[in-house]
Tab-separated table of N, CA and C in Angstrom:
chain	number	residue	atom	x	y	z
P	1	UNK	N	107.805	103.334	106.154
P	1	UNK	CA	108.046	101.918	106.146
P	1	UNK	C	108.219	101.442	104.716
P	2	UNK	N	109.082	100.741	104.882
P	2	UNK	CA	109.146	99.756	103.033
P	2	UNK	C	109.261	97.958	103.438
P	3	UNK	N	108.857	97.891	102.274
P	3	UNK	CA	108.525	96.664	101.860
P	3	UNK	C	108.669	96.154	100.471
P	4	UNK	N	109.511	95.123	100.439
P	4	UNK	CA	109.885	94.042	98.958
P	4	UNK	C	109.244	92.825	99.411
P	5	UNK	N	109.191	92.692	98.013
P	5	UNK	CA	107.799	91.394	97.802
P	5	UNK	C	108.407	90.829	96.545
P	6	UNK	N	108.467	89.603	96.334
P	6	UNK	CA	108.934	88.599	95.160
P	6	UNK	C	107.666	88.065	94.898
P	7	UNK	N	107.862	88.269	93.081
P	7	UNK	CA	106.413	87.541	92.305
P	7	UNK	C	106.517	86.464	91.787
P	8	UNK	N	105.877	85.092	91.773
P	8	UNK	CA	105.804	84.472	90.982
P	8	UNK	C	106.275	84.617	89.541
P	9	UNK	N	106.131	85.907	88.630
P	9	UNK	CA	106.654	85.934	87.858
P	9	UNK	C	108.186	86.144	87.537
P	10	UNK	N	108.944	86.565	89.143
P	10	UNK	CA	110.468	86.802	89.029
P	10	UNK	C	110.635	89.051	89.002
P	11	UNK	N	109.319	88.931	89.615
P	11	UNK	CA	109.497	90.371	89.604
P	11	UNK	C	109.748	90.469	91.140
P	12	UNK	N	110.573	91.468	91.530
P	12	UNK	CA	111.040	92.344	92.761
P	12	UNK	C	110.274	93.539	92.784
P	13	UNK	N	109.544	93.806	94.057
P	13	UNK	CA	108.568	95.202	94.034
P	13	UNK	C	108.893	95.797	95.206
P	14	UNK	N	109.486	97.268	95.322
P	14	UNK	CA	109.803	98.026	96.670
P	14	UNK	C	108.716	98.984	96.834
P	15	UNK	N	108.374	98.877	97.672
P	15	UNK	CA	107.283	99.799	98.504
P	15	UNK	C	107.642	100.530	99.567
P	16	UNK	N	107.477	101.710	99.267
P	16	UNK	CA	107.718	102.477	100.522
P	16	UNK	C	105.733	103.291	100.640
P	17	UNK	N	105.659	102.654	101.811
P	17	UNK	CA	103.789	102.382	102.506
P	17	UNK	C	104.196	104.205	102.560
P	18	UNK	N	104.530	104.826	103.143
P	18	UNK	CA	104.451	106.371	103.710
P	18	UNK	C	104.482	107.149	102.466
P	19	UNK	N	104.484	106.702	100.823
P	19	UNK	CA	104.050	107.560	99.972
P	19	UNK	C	103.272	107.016	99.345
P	20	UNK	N	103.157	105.670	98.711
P	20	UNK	CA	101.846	105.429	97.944
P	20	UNK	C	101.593	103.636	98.158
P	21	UNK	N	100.610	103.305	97.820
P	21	UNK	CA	100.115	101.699	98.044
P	21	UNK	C	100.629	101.125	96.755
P	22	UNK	N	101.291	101.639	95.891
P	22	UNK	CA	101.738	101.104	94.707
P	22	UNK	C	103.298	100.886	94.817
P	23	UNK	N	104.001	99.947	94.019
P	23	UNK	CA	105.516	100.009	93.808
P	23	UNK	C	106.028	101.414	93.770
P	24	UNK	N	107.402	101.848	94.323
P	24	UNK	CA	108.165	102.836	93.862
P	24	UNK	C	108.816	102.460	93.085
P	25	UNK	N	109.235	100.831	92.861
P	25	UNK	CA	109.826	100.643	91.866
P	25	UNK	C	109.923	98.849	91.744
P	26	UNK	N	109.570	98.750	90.146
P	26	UNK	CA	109.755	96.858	90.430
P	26	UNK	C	110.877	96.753	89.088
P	27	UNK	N	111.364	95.782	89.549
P	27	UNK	CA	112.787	94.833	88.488
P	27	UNK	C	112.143	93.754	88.427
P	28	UNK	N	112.627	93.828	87.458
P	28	UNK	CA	112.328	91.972	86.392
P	28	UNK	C	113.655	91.495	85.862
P	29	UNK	N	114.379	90.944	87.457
P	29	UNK	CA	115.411	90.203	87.887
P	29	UNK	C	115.646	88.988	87.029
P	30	UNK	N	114.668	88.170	87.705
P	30	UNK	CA	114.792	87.066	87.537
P	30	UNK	C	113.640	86.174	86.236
P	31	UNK	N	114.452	85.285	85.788
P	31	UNK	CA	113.686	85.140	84.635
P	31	UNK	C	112.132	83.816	84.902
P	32	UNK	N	112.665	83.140	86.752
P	32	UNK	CA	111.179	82.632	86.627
P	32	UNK	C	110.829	82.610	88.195
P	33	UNK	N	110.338	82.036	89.056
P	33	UNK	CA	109.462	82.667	89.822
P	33	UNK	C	110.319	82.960	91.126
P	34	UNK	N	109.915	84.032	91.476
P	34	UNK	CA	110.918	84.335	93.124
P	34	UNK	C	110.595	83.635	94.019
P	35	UNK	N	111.675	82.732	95.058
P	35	UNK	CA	110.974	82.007	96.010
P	35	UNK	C	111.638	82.790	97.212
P	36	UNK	N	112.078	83.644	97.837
P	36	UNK	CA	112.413	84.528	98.512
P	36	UNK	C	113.202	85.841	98.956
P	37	UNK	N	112.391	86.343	99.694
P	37	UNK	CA	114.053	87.784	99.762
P	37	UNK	C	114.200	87.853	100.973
P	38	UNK	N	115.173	88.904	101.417
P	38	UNK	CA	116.124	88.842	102.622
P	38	UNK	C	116.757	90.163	102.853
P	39	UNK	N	116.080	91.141	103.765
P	39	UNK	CA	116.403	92.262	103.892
P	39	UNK	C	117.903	92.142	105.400
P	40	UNK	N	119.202	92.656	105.426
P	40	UNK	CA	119.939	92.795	106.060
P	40	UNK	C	119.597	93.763	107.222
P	41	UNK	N	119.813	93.456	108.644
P	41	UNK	CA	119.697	94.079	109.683
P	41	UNK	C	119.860	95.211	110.088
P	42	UNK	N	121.467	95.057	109.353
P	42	UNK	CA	122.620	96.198	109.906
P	42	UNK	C	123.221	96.858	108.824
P	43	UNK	N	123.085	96.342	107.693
P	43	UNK	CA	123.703	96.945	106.455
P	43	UNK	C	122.868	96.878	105.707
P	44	UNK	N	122.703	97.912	105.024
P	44	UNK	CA	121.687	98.577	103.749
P	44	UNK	C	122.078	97.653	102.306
P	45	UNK	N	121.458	95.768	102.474
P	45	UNK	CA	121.955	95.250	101.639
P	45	UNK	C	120.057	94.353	101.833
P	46	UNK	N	119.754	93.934	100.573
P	46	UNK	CA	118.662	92.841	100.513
P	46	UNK	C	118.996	92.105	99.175
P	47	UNK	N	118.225	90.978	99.349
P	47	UNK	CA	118.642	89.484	98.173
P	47	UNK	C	117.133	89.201	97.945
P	48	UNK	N	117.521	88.636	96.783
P	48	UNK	CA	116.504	87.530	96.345
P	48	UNK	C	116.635	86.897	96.158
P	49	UNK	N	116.038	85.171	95.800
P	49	UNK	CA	116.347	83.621	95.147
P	49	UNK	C	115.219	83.218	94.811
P	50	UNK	N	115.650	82.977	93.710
P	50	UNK	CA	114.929	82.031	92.470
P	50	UNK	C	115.084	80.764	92.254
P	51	UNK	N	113.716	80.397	91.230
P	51	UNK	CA	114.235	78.777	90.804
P	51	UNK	C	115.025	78.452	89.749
P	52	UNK	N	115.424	80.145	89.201
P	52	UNK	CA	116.182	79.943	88.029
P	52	UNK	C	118.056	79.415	88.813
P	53	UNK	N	117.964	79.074	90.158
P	53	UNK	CA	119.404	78.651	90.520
P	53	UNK	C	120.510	80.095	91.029
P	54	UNK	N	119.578	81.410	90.993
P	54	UNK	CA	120.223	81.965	91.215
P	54	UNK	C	119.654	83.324	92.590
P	55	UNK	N	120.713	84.151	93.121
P	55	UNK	CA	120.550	84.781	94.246
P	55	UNK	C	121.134	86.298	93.563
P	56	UNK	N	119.946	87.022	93.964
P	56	UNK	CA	120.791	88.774	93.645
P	56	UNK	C	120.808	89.161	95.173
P	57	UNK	N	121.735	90.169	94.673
P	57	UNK	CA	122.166	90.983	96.114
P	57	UNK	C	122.561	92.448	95.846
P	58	UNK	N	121.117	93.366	96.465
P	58	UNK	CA	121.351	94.842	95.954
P	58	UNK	C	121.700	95.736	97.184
P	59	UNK	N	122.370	96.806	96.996
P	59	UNK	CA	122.278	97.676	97.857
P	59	UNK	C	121.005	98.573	97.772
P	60	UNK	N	120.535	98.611	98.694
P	60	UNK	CA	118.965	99.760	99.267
P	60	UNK	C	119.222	100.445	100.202
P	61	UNK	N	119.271	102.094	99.877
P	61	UNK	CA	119.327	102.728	101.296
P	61	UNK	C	117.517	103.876	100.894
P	62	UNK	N	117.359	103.784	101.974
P	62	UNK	CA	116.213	104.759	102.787
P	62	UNK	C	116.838	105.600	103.257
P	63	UNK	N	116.423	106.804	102.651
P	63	UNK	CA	117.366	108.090	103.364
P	63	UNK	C	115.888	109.009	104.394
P	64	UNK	N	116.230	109.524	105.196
P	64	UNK	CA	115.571	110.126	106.187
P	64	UNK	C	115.007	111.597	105.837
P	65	UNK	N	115.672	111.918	104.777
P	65	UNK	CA	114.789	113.222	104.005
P	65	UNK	C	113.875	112.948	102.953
P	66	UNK	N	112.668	113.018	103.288
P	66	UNK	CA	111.069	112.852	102.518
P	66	UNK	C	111.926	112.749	101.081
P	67	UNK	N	112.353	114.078	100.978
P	67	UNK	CA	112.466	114.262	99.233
P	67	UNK	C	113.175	113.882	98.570
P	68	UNK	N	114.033	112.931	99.003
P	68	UNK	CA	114.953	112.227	98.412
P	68	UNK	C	114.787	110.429	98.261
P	69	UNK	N	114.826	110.190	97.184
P	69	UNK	CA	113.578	109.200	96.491
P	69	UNK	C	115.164	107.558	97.268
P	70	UNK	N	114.672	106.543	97.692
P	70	UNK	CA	115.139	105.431	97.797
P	70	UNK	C	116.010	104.935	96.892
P	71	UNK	N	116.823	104.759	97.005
P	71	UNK	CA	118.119	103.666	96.194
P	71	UNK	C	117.961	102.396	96.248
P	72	UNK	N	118.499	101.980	94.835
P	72	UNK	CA	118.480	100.207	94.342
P	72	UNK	C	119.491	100.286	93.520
P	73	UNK	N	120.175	99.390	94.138
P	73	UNK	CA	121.897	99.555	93.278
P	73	UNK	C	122.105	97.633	92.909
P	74	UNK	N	121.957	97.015	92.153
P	74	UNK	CA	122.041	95.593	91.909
P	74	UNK	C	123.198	95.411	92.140
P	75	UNK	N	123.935	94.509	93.121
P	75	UNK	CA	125.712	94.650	93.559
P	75	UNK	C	126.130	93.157	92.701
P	76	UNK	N	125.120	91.993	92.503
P	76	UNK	CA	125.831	90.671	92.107
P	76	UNK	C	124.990	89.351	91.408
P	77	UNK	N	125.084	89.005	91.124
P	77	UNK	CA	124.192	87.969	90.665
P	77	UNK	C	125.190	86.489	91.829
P	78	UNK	N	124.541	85.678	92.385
P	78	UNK	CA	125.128	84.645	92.944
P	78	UNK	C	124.823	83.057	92.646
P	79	UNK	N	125.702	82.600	91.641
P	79	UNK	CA	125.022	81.728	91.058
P	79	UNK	C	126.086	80.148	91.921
P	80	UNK	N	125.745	78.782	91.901
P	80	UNK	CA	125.623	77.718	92.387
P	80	UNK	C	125.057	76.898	92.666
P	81	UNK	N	124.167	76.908	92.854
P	81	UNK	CA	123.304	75.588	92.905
P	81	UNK	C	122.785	74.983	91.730
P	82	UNK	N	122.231	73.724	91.455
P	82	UNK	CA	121.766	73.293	90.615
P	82	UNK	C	120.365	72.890	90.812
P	83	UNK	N	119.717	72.632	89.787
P	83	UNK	CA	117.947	72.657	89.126
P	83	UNK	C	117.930	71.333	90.013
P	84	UNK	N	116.987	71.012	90.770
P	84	UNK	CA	116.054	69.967	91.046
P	84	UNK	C	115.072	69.406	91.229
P	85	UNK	N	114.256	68.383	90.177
P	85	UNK	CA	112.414	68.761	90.181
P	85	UNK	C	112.203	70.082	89.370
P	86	UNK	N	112.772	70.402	88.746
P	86	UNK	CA	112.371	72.045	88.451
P	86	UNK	C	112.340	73.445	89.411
P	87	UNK	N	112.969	73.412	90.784
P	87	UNK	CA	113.481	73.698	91.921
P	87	UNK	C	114.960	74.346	91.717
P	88	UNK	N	115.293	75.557	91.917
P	88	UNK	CA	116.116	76.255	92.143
P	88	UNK	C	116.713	76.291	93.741
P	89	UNK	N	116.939	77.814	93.917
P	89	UNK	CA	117.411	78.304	95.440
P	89	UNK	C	116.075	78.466	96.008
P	90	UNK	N	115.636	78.026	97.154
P	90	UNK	CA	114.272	77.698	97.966
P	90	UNK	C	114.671	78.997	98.488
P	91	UNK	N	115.102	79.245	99.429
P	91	UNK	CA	115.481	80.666	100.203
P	91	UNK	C	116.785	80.848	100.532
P	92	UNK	N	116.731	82.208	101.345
P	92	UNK	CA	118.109	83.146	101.178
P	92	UNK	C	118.090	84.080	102.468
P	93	UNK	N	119.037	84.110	103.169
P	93	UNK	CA	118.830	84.720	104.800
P	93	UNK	C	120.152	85.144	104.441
P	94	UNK	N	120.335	86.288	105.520
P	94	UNK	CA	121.007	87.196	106.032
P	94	UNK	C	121.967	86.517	107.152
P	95	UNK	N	123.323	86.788	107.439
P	95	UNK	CA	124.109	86.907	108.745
P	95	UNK	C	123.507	87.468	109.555
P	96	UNK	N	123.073	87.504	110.745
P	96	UNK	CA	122.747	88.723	111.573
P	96	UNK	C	123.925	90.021	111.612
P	97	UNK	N	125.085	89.426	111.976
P	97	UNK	CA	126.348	90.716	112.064
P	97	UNK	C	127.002	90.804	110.944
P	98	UNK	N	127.104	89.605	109.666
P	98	UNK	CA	128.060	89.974	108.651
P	98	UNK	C	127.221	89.767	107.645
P	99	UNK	N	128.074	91.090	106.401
P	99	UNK	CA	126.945	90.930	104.950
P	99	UNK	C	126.860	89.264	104.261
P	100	UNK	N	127.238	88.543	104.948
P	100	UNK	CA	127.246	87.177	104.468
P	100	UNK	C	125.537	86.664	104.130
P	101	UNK	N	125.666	86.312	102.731
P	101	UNK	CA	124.250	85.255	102.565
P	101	UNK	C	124.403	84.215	102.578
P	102	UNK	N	123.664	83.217	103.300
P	102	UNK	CA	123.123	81.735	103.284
P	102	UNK	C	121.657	81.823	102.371
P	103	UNK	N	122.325	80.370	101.544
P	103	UNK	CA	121.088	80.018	100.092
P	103	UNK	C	120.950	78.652	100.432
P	104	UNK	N	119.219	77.941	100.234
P	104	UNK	CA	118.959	76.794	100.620
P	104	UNK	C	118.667	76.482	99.210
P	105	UNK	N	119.584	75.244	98.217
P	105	UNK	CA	119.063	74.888	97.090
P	105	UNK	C	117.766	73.255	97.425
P	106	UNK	N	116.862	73.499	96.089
P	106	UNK	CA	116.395	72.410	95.815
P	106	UNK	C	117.531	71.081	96.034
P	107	UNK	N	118.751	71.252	95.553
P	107	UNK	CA	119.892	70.393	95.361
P	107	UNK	C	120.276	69.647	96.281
P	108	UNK	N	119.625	70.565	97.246
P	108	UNK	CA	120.122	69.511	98.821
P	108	UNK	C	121.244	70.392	99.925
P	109	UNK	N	121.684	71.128	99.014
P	109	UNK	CA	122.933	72.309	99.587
P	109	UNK	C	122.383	73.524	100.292
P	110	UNK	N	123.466	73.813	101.394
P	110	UNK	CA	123.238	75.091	101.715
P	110	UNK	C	124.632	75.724	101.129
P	111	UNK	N	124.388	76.844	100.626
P	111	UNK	CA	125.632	77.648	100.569
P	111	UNK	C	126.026	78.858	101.168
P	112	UNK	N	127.275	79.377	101.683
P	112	UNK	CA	127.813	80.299	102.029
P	112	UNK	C	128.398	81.431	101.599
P	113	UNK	N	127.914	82.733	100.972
P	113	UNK	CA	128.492	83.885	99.889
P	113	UNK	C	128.810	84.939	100.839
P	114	UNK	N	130.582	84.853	101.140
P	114	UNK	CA	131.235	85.835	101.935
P	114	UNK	C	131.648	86.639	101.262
P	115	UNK	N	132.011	87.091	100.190
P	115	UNK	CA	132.994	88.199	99.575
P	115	UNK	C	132.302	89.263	99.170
């Protein structure tokens, strides 16, 4: 099993529980606090959003042979929204069927990132 977790400080932490209780690996994405992530259903894609106004979007695959260690490939930075209150992108969801992200800004906007 794995698991990503966003820090207050703008750190991203992947855990895979079936080898150790510690990170396999953390990024220091974002420069201030993570307010959510968003693992994809059907495609080996997860996001994050910040209050710095912005959304990443990496490729992660879990491969099915023990010995072959997890992938993190950073595919984009997704930037649009604007600062409000000191409020960035609140959260960030998945399409169910398409790699499409929806981002909820402080700003009042939802946005749509198809390409």
């Amino acid at each position: 099993e794995n698991l990503i977790v966003g820090s207050r400080e703008g750190k991203l932490s992947w855990f895979d529980m079936d080898l150790s209780t510690k990170p396999y690996r953390t990024l220091k994405c974002h420069p201030k606090d993570i307010t959510g992530v968003a693992f994809h259903r059907s495609y080996p894609l997860f996001a994050s959003c910040s209050d710095d106004c912005t959304a990443y979007i990496f490729h992660g695959m879990v491969y099915s042979d023990f010995k072959q260690n997890p992938l993190i490939v950073p595919l984009e930075i997704l930037r649009g929204h604007k600062t409000s209150n000191g409020r960035g992108v609140l959260d960030c969801k998945f399409h169910p069927r398409q790699p499409w992200l929806f981002t909820a800004g402080a700003d009042s906007l939802i946005k749509l990132y198809c390409h």
